PDB file of C-alpha atoms and ligand atoms in Angstrom:
ATOM      1  CA  UNK J   1     206.473 162.421  94.602  1.00 40.00           C
ATOM      2  CA  UNK J   2     206.972 159.768  92.176  1.00 42.00           C
ATOM      3  CA  UNK J   3     207.565 160.524  88.648  1.00 52.00           C
ATOM      4  CA  UNK J   4     205.082 158.518  86.246  1.00 74.00           C
ATOM      5  CA  UNK J   5     207.192 156.934  83.571  1.00 92.00           C
ATOM      6  CA  UNK J   6     205.314 156.931  80.323  1.00 95.00           C
ATOM      7  CA  UNK J   7     205.099 154.416  77.787  1.00 97.00           C
ATOM      8  CA  UNK J   8     206.067 156.029  74.427  1.00 97.00           C
ATOM      9  CA  UNK J   9     204.053 154.576  70.746  1.00 98.00           C
ATOM     10  CA  UNK J  10     206.154 155.261  68.150  1.00 98.00           C
ATOM     11  CA  UNK J  11     203.818 153.641  64.670  1.00 96.00           C
ATOM     12  CA  UNK J  12     204.762 153.834  61.049  1.00 94.00           C
ATOM     13  CA  UNK J  13     205.891 153.126  57.852  1.00 89.00           C
ATOM     14  CA  UNK J  14     209.189 152.194  57.002  1.00 82.00           C
ATOM     15  CA  UNK J  15     211.540 154.682  56.585  1.00 84.00           C
ATOM     16  CA  UNK J  16     210.779 157.726  57.372  1.00 89.00           C
ATOM     17  CA  UNK J  17     212.718 158.134  60.350  1.00 90.00           C
ATOM     18  CA  UNK J  18     210.705 156.684  63.102  1.00 93.00           C
ATOM     19  CA  UNK J  19     214.428 155.111  64.750  1.00 92.00           C
ATOM     20  CA  UNK J  20     215.687 158.620  63.925  1.00 93.00           C
ATOM     21  CA  UNK J  21     212.713 160.533  65.792  1.00 97.00           C
ATOM     22  CA  UNK J  22     212.502 157.912  68.927  1.00 97.00           C
ATOM     23  CA  UNK J  23     215.917 157.668  69.709  1.00 95.00           C
ATOM     24  CA  UNK J  24     215.973 161.368  70.142  1.00 96.00           C
ATOM     25  CA  UNK J  25     212.527 162.121  72.499  1.00 96.00           C
ATOM     26  CA  UNK J  26     213.771 158.750  74.236  1.00 95.00           C
ATOM     27  CA  UNK J  27     217.545 160.759  74.612  1.00 93.00           C
ATOM     28  CA  UNK J  28     215.376 164.350  75.787  1.00 94.00           C
ATOM     29  CA  UNK J  29     213.426 162.251  78.426  1.00 94.00           C
ATOM     30  CA  UNK J  30     216.748 160.449  79.402  1.00 92.00           C
ATOM     31  CA  UNK J  31     213.918 157.110  78.434  1.00 94.00           C
ATOM     32  CA  UNK J  32     215.140 153.332  77.112  1.00 93.00           C
ATOM     33  CA  UNK J  33     215.027 153.257  73.402  1.00 94.00           C
ATOM     34  CA  UNK J  34     213.701 150.028  71.931  1.00 95.00           C
ATOM     35  CA  UNK J  35     213.797 148.589  67.971  1.00 95.00           C
ATOM     36  CA  UNK J  36     210.502 146.424  67.492  1.00 97.00           C
ATOM     37  CA  UNK J  37     211.920 146.366  64.217  1.00 95.00           C
ATOM     38  CA  UNK J  38     215.289 145.130  65.226  1.00 97.00           C
ATOM     39  CA  UNK J  39     213.404 141.724  66.118  1.00 98.00           C
ATOM     40  CA  UNK J  40     212.277 141.019  63.323  1.00 97.00           C
ATOM     41  CA  UNK J  41     215.355 141.675  61.345  1.00 97.00           C
ATOM     42  CA  UNK J  42     217.006 139.837  64.043  1.00 98.00           C
ATOM     43  CA  UNK J  43     214.582 136.295  63.836  1.00 98.00           C
ATOM     44  CA  UNK J  44     214.943 137.026  59.785  1.00 98.00           C
ATOM     45  CA  UNK J  45     218.287 136.852  60.141  1.00 98.00           C
ATOM     46  CA  UNK J  46     218.628 133.503  61.913  1.00 98.00           C
ATOM     47  CA  UNK J  47     216.418 131.689  59.421  1.00 98.00           C
ATOM     48  CA  UNK J  48     218.475 133.391  56.755  1.00 98.00           C
ATOM     49  CA  UNK J  49     221.896 131.728  58.354  1.00 97.00           C
ATOM     50  CA  UNK J  50     219.949 128.277  58.815  1.00 97.00           C
ATOM     51  CA  UNK J  51     219.106 127.632  55.613  1.00 96.00           C
ATOM     52  CA  UNK J  52     215.117 128.244  55.938  1.00 97.00           C
ATOM     53  CA  UNK J  53     214.629 130.797  53.543  1.00 96.00           C
ATOM     54  CA  UNK J  54     215.676 129.596  50.107  1.00 88.00           C
ATOM     55  CA  UNK J  55     214.309 129.040  45.951  1.00 86.00           C
ATOM     56  CA  UNK J  56     210.914 127.429  47.727  1.00 88.00           C
ATOM     57  CA  UNK J  57     210.939 130.567  50.069  1.00 93.00           C
ATOM     58  CA  UNK J  58     210.393 130.227  54.324  1.00 96.00           C
ATOM     59  CA  UNK J  59     210.330 127.749  55.846  1.00 97.00           C
ATOM     60  CA  UNK J  60     207.567 128.449  58.320  1.00 97.00           C
ATOM     61  CA  UNK J  61     206.914 125.434  60.131  1.00 97.00           C
ATOM     62  CA  UNK J  62     210.793 124.811  61.417  1.00 98.00           C
ATOM     63  CA  UNK J  63     211.062 129.026  61.602  1.00 98.00           C
ATOM     64  CA  UNK J  64     207.882 128.619  64.808  1.00 98.00           C
ATOM     65  CA  UNK J  65     209.603 125.396  65.967  1.00 98.00           C
ATOM     66  CA  UNK J  66     213.032 126.912  66.569  1.00 98.00           C
ATOM     67  CA  UNK J  67     211.450 130.145  67.825  1.00 98.00           C
ATOM     68  CA  UNK J  68     211.924 128.862  71.809  1.00 96.00           C
ATOM     69  CA  UNK J  69     215.720 128.890  70.823  1.00 96.00           C
ATOM     70  CA  UNK J  70     215.789 132.107  68.773  1.00 97.00           C
ATOM     71  CA  UNK J  71     217.460 134.114  71.864  1.00 96.00           C
ATOM     72  CA  UNK J  72     217.287 138.494  71.011  1.00 97.00           C
ATOM     73  CA  UNK J  73     218.912 141.087  73.368  1.00 95.00           C
ATOM     74  CA  UNK J  74     220.100 144.646  73.117  1.00 94.00           C
ATOM     75  CA  UNK J  75     223.469 146.232  74.734  1.00 94.00           C
ATOM     76  CA  UNK J  76     224.716 149.932  74.540  1.00 89.00           C
ATOM     77  CA  UNK J  77     227.349 150.422  71.907  1.00 89.00           C
ATOM     78  CA  UNK J  78     230.102 151.949  74.621  1.00 87.00           C
ATOM     79  CA  UNK J  79     231.341 153.491  71.147  1.00 87.00           C
ATOM     80  CA  UNK J  80     228.278 155.472  70.212  1.00 84.00           C
ATOM     81  CA  UNK J  81     225.958 155.141  73.147  1.00 80.00           C
ATOM     82  CA  UNK J  82     223.075 153.557  70.987  1.00 84.00           C
ATOM     83  CA  UNK J  83     222.196 150.497  71.419  1.00 89.00           C
ATOM     84  CA  UNK J  84     223.197 147.040  69.365  1.00 95.00           C
ATOM     85  CA  UNK J  85     221.041 143.982  68.499  1.00 97.00           C
ATOM     86  CA  UNK J  86     222.348 140.874  69.804  1.00 97.00           C
ATOM     87  CA  UNK J  87     221.393 137.413  69.021  1.00 98.00           C
ATOM     88  CA  UNK J  88     222.042 134.278  70.620  1.00 97.00           C
ATOM     89  CA  UNK J  89     224.507 137.456  72.223  1.00 97.00           C
ATOM     90  CA  UNK J  90     226.280 137.809  69.232  1.00 97.00           C
ATOM     91  CA  UNK J  91     226.452 141.717  67.858  1.00 97.00           C
ATOM     92  CA  UNK J  92     224.243 141.609  64.577  1.00 98.00           C
ATOM     93  CA  UNK J  93     223.118 144.938  64.763  1.00 95.00           C
ATOM     94  CA  UNK J  94     225.048 145.249  60.992  1.00 93.00           C
ATOM     95  CA  UNK J  95     223.622 142.186  59.405  1.00 95.00           C
ATOM     96  CA  UNK J  96     220.094 143.390  60.213  1.00 97.00           C
ATOM     97  CA  UNK J  97     219.892 145.971  58.450  1.00 90.00           C
ATOM     98  CA  UNK J  98     221.072 144.487  54.731  1.00 87.00           C
ATOM     99  CA  UNK J  99     218.788 144.450  51.613  1.00 83.00           C
ATOM    100  CA  UNK J 100     218.989 140.521  52.659  1.00 92.00           C
ATOM    101  CA  UNK J 101     217.239 140.882  55.261  1.00 95.00           C
ATOM    102  CA  UNK J 102     215.011 143.878  54.389  1.00 87.00           C
ATOM    103  CA  UNK J 103     213.497 141.632  51.581  1.00 88.00           C
ATOM    104  CA  UNK J 104     212.221 138.512  53.478  1.00 93.00           C
ATOM    105  CA  UNK J 105     211.347 140.400  56.974  1.00 92.00           C
ATOM    106  CA  UNK J 106     207.726 141.444  55.776  1.00 86.00           C
ATOM    107  CA  UNK J 107     207.631 137.377  55.283  1.00 91.00           C
ATOM    108  CA  UNK J 108     208.875 136.561  58.768  1.00 95.00           C
ATOM    109  CA  UNK J 109     206.974 139.231  60.959  1.00 92.00           C
ATOM    110  CA  UNK J 110     203.147 138.076  59.194  1.00 89.00           C
ATOM    111  CA  UNK J 111     203.572 135.052  61.577  1.00 95.00           C
ATOM    112  CA  UNK J 112     200.777 134.595  64.259  1.00 95.00           C
ATOM    113  CA  UNK J 113     203.664 132.922  66.084  1.00 97.00           C
ATOM    114  CA  UNK J 114     206.809 135.055  65.888  1.00 97.00           C
ATOM    115  CA  UNK J 115     204.459 137.705  66.484  1.00 96.00           C
ATOM    116  CA  UNK J 116     203.178 136.609  70.015  1.00 96.00           C
ATOM    117  CA  UNK J 117     207.125 135.440  70.182  1.00 97.00           C
ATOM    118  CA  UNK J 118     208.301 138.836  69.987  1.00 97.00           C
ATOM    119  CA  UNK J 119     205.320 140.727  71.604  1.00 97.00           C
ATOM    120  CA  UNK J 120     205.922 138.739  74.750  1.00 96.00           C
ATOM    121  CA  UNK J 121     209.610 140.074  74.984  1.00 96.00           C
ATOM    122  CA  UNK J 122     208.486 144.235  74.340  1.00 97.00           C
ATOM    123  CA  UNK J 123     206.522 143.773  76.938  1.00 97.00           C
ATOM    124  CA  UNK J 124     209.274 142.331  79.482  1.00 95.00           C
ATOM    125  CA  UNK J 125     211.647 144.636  78.130  1.00 93.00           C
ATOM    126  CA  UNK J 126     209.574 148.265  78.888  1.00 91.00           C
ATOM    127  CA  UNK J 127     209.593 146.862  82.778  1.00 88.00           C
ATOM    128  CA  UNK J 128     207.425 149.231  83.846  1.00 86.00           C
ATOM    129  CA  UNK J 129     207.705 152.002  81.117  1.00 88.00           C
ATOM    130  CA  UNK J 130     210.020 155.069  80.703  1.00 94.00           C
ATOM    131  CA  UNK J 131     210.610 153.565  77.132  1.00 96.00           C
ATOM    132  CA  UNK J 132     210.375 154.566  73.482  1.00 97.00           C
ATOM    133  CA  UNK J 133     209.808 151.456  71.402  1.00 97.00           C
ATOM    134  CA  UNK J 134     208.973 152.217  67.808  1.00 97.00           C
ATOM    135  CA  UNK J 135     207.264 149.882  65.443  1.00 95.00           C
ATOM    136  CA  UNK J 136     204.153 149.045  63.344  1.00 92.00           C
ATOM    137  CA  UNK J 137     201.871 147.638  65.878  1.00 94.00           C
ATOM    138  CA  UNK J 138     203.355 149.194  69.427  1.00 96.00           C
ATOM    139  CA  UNK J 139     200.302 151.460  69.956  1.00 96.00           C
ATOM    140  CA  UNK J 140     197.770 149.172  68.842  1.00 95.00           C
ATOM    141  CA  UNK J 141     199.132 145.608  70.195  1.00 95.00           C
ATOM    142  CA  UNK J 142     202.078 145.442  72.515  1.00 97.00           C
ATOM    143  CA  UNK J 143     201.110 148.738  73.948  1.00 97.00           C
ATOM    144  CA  UNK J 144     197.255 149.655  73.447  1.00 97.00           C
ATOM    145  CA  UNK J 145     197.368 151.809  77.187  1.00 96.00           C
ATOM    146  CA  UNK J 146     200.681 153.484  75.535  1.00 96.00           C
ATOM    147  CA  UNK J 147     200.983 157.073  77.654  1.00 96.00           C
ATOM    148  CA  UNK J 148     201.278 159.141  74.049  1.00 97.00           C
ATOM    149  CA  UNK J 149     201.321 157.583  70.124  1.00 98.00           C
ATOM    150  CA  UNK J 150     202.425 158.843  67.785  1.00 98.00           C
ATOM    151  CA  UNK J 151     201.763 157.990  63.702  1.00 97.00           C
ATOM    152  CA  UNK J 152     205.152 158.627  61.880  1.00 96.00           C
ATOM    153  CA  UNK J 153     204.484 159.179  57.714  1.00 93.00           C
ATOM    154  CA  UNK J 154     206.129 160.196  55.047  1.00 94.00           C
ATOM    155  CA  UNK J 155     205.991 160.087  51.404  1.00 94.00           C
ATOM    156  CA  UNK J 156     207.103 156.716  49.373  1.00 93.00           C
ATOM    157  CA  UNK J 157     209.703 158.863  47.551  1.00 95.00           C
ATOM    158  CA  UNK J 158     211.437 160.548  50.127  1.00 94.00           C
ATOM    159  CA  UNK J 159     211.491 157.422  52.791  1.00 94.00           C
ATOM    160  CA  UNK J 160     213.137 155.852  49.338  1.00 94.00           C
ATOM    161  CA  UNK J 161     215.477 158.347  49.109  1.00 94.00           C
ATOM    162  CA  UNK J 162     216.429 158.340  52.929  1.00 91.00           C
ATOM    163  CA  UNK J 163     216.966 154.459  52.582  1.00 89.00           C
ATOM    164  CA  UNK J 164     218.715 154.580  49.506  1.00 93.00           C
ATOM    165  CA  UNK J 165     221.748 157.024  50.981  1.00 93.00           C
ATOM    166  CA  UNK J 166     221.821 154.879  54.151  1.00 88.00           C
ATOM    167  CA  UNK J 167     222.717 151.429  51.919  1.00 88.00           C
ATOM    168  CA  UNK J 168     224.768 153.570  49.610  1.00 92.00           C
ATOM    169  CA  UNK J 169     226.764 154.631  52.769  1.00 91.00           C
ATOM    170  CA  UNK J 170     226.923 151.488  54.154  1.00 86.00           C
ATOM    171  CA  UNK J 171     228.550 149.826  50.862  1.00 90.00           C
ATOM    172  CA  UNK J 172     225.329 148.220  49.224  1.00 86.00           C
ATOM    173  CA  UNK J 173     224.806 148.142  45.647  1.00 90.00           C
ATOM    174  CA  UNK J 174     221.403 149.227  44.768  1.00 92.00           C
ATOM    175  CA  UNK J 175     219.283 151.206  42.754  1.00 95.00           C
ATOM    176  CA  UNK J 176     216.941 154.115  44.261  1.00 96.00           C
ATOM    177  CA  UNK J 177     214.163 152.306  42.055  1.00 96.00           C
ATOM    178  CA  UNK J 178     214.787 148.728  43.524  1.00 94.00           C
ATOM    179  CA  UNK J 179     215.135 150.376  47.413  1.00 92.00           C
ATOM    180  CA  UNK J 180     211.292 152.336  46.045  1.00 94.00           C
ATOM    181  CA  UNK J 181     209.912 149.231  44.802  1.00 94.00           C
ATOM    182  CA  UNK J 182     210.991 147.513  48.549  1.00 89.00           C
ATOM    183  CA  UNK J 183     209.622 150.608  50.012  1.00 89.00           C
ATOM    184  CA  UNK J 184     206.277 150.356  48.170  1.00 91.00           C
ATOM    185  CA  UNK J 185     205.982 146.155  49.134  1.00 89.00           C
ATOM    186  CA  UNK J 186     207.015 146.114  52.198  1.00 84.00           C
ATOM    187  CA  UNK J 187     204.172 149.424  52.689  1.00 88.00           C
ATOM    188  CA  UNK J 188     201.558 146.343  50.634  1.00 89.00           C
ATOM    189  CA  UNK J 189     201.997 143.640  53.117  1.00 84.00           C
ATOM    190  CA  UNK J 190     202.663 145.553  56.525  1.00 81.00           C
ATOM    191  CA  UNK J 191     199.507 147.116  56.018  1.00 86.00           C
ATOM    192  CA  UNK J 192     197.589 144.108  54.380  1.00 88.00           C
ATOM    193  CA  UNK J 193     198.510 141.123  56.478  1.00 82.00           C
ATOM    194  CA  UNK J 194     195.989 139.268  58.463  1.00 85.00           C
ATOM    195  CA  UNK J 195     197.765 139.901  61.549  1.00 84.00           C
ATOM    196  CA  UNK J 196     198.150 142.898  63.447  1.00 82.00           C
ATOM    197  CA  UNK J 197     198.427 144.827  60.513  1.00 84.00           C
ATOM    198  CA  UNK J 198     200.261 148.052  60.531  1.00 88.00           C
ATOM    199  CA  UNK J 199     196.977 151.089  61.102  1.00 88.00           C
ATOM    200  CA  UNK J 200     197.102 153.868  62.825  1.00 93.00           C
ATOM    201  CA  UNK J 201     195.338 153.995  66.742  1.00 95.00           C
ATOM    202  CA  UNK J 202     192.317 156.192  67.176  1.00 95.00           C
ATOM    203  CA  UNK J 203     194.546 157.699  69.464  1.00 96.00           C
ATOM    204  CA  UNK J 204     197.516 158.357  67.810  1.00 97.00           C
ATOM    205  CA  UNK J 205     198.373 161.920  67.023  1.00 97.00           C
ATOM    206  CA  UNK J 206     199.980 161.594  63.178  1.00 97.00           C
ATOM    207  CA  UNK J 207     203.329 162.582  62.226  1.00 97.00           C
ATOM    208  CA  UNK J 208     204.106 163.390  58.719  1.00 96.00           C
ATOM    209  CA  UNK J 209     207.445 164.309  57.739  1.00 95.00           C
ATOM    210  CA  UNK J 210     208.573 164.864  54.727  1.00 94.00           C
ATOM    211  CA  UNK J 211     209.492 168.249  55.269  1.00 94.00           C
ATOM    212  CA  UNK J 212     210.549 168.588  57.998  1.00 96.00           C
ATOM    213  CA  UNK J 213     214.080 168.303  59.905  1.00 94.00           C
ATOM    214  CA  UNK J 214     214.542 166.136  62.992  1.00 95.00           C
ATOM    215  CA  UNK J 215     214.700 169.456  64.952  1.00 97.00           C
ATOM    216  CA  UNK J 216     211.358 170.606  63.859  1.00 98.00           C
ATOM    217  CA  UNK J 217     210.696 166.805  64.854  1.00 98.00           C
ATOM    218  CA  UNK J 218     211.772 167.683  68.457  1.00 97.00           C
ATOM    219  CA  UNK J 219     209.561 171.154  68.977  1.00 97.00           C
ATOM    220  CA  UNK J 220     206.687 169.300  67.301  1.00 98.00           C
ATOM    221  CA  UNK J 221     206.824 166.731  69.880  1.00 97.00           C
ATOM    222  CA  UNK J 222     207.416 169.015  72.947  1.00 96.00           C
ATOM    223  CA  UNK J 223     204.385 171.181  71.723  1.00 96.00           C
ATOM    224  CA  UNK J 224     202.393 167.397  71.779  1.00 96.00           C
ATOM    225  CA  UNK J 225     204.246 166.796  75.484  1.00 94.00           C
ATOM    226  CA  UNK J 226     203.164 169.694  76.581  1.00 93.00           C
ATOM    227  CA  UNK J 227     199.205 169.934  74.823  1.00 93.00           C
ATOM    228  CA  UNK J 228     198.916 166.473  76.773  1.00 91.00           C
ATOM    229  CA  UNK J 229     200.111 167.967  79.824  1.00 90.00           C
ATOM    230  CA  UNK J 230     203.338 166.460  80.428  1.00 87.00           C
ATOM    231  CA  UNK J 231     206.162 168.268  81.374  1.00 72.00           C
ATOM    232  CA  UNK J 232     209.383 168.327  79.323  1.00 54.00           C
ATOM    233  CA  UNK J 233     210.519 165.759  81.560  1.00 52.00           C
ATOM    234  CA  UNK J 234     207.588 163.548  81.325  1.00 47.00           C
ATOM    235  CA  UNK J 235     204.433 163.575  83.428  1.00 48.00           C
ATOM    236  CA  UNK J 236     206.761 164.626  86.830  1.00 49.00           C
ATOM    237  CA  UNK J 237     203.440 166.747  87.888  1.00 45.00           C
ATOM    238  CA  UNK J 238     200.608 163.734  88.054  1.00 43.00           C
ATOM    239  CA  UNK J 239     202.195 162.052  90.726  1.00 41.00           C
TER     240      UNK J 239
HETATM  241  O1   DC E   1     211.355 149.219  61.833  1.00 96.38           O
HETATM  242  P1   DC E   1     211.683 148.608  60.800  1.00 96.38           P
HETATM  243  O2   DC E   1     211.482 148.570  58.849  1.00 96.38           O
HETATM  244  O3   DC E   1     213.524 148.090  61.039  1.00 96.38           O
HETATM  245  O4   DC E   1     211.118 147.056  60.867  1.00 96.38           O
HETATM  246  C1   DC E   1     211.075 145.442  59.592  1.00 96.38           C
HETATM  247  C2   DC E   1     210.672 144.996  58.847  1.00 96.38           C
HETATM  248  O5   DC E   1     209.666 144.445  60.753  1.00 96.38           O
HETATM  249  C3   DC E   1     208.615 145.565  58.479  1.00 96.38           C
HETATM  250  O6   DC E   1     208.834 145.706  57.618  1.00 96.38           O
HETATM  251  C4   DC E   1     207.643 145.344  59.668  1.00 96.38           C
HETATM  252  C5   DC E   1     208.432 144.031  60.630  1.00 96.38           C
HETATM  253  N1   DC E   1     207.818 144.836  61.950  1.00 96.38           N
HETATM  254  C6   DC E   1     206.910 144.013  62.576  1.00 96.38           C
HETATM  255  O7   DC E   1     205.606 143.844  61.808  1.00 96.38           O
HETATM  256  N2   DC E   1     206.003 144.814  63.585  1.00 96.38           N
HETATM  257  C7   DC E   1     206.784 145.702  64.142  1.00 96.38           C
HETATM  258  N3   DC E   1     206.673 146.093  65.224  1.00 96.38           N
HETATM  259  C8   DC E   1     208.379 146.280  63.839  1.00 96.38           C
HETATM  260  C9   DC E   1     208.740 146.144  62.551  1.00 96.38           C
END
């Protein structure tokens, strides 16, 4: 008796705890977790490091031409068990989370060729399922047939506070207002861009975690799995 390995898509606004939630459900199901935002961030870091982002903004043409040489992969962090993002084989997990990358990543991710390149890679990495992927267009574009689609959100102030505390912990010198502006600006760009805008798939279930702990989110998820007819460990009963 085979077990169908589910594809679980987690989309939603920036800084609403998608990765914390997606990682937790992947751990619970014994699935692989994939952070598609890390890929857009890695391409952005590459552009910054290669002088394609300057006073005049982003040099789209040179970035598109360089795409075939930008290799992104993931590796398990032996220390934490979490994922490390590799850019051309180099661990960039820390660097891609900084403010400079955050400032430019929406610009980079609105380029259709960048999206095509990364969507192809995301589909390859998902293999035959048993995967939780988080992002903006996972349930709408990357895996429109995903078994479970979750659309996460939380109030902007709540999201900015979480991001702000994260950045402070990493030693970044930012103000709460700056972070709030960045969160709101990214919402605006992500939702209004022409290619794959952030939107809720019609068959996605909304999770607003403004007032929820991760334990409560997990409880919510277990109920959802149950309601959808999947057992605790995915879809073991259906084959
Ligand atoms: O999830 P995150 O904040 O790390 O994502 C960084 C940026 O990448 C975000 O501003 C939007 C973009 N992104 C995207 O356009 N599509 C995805 N599937 C994931 C992220």
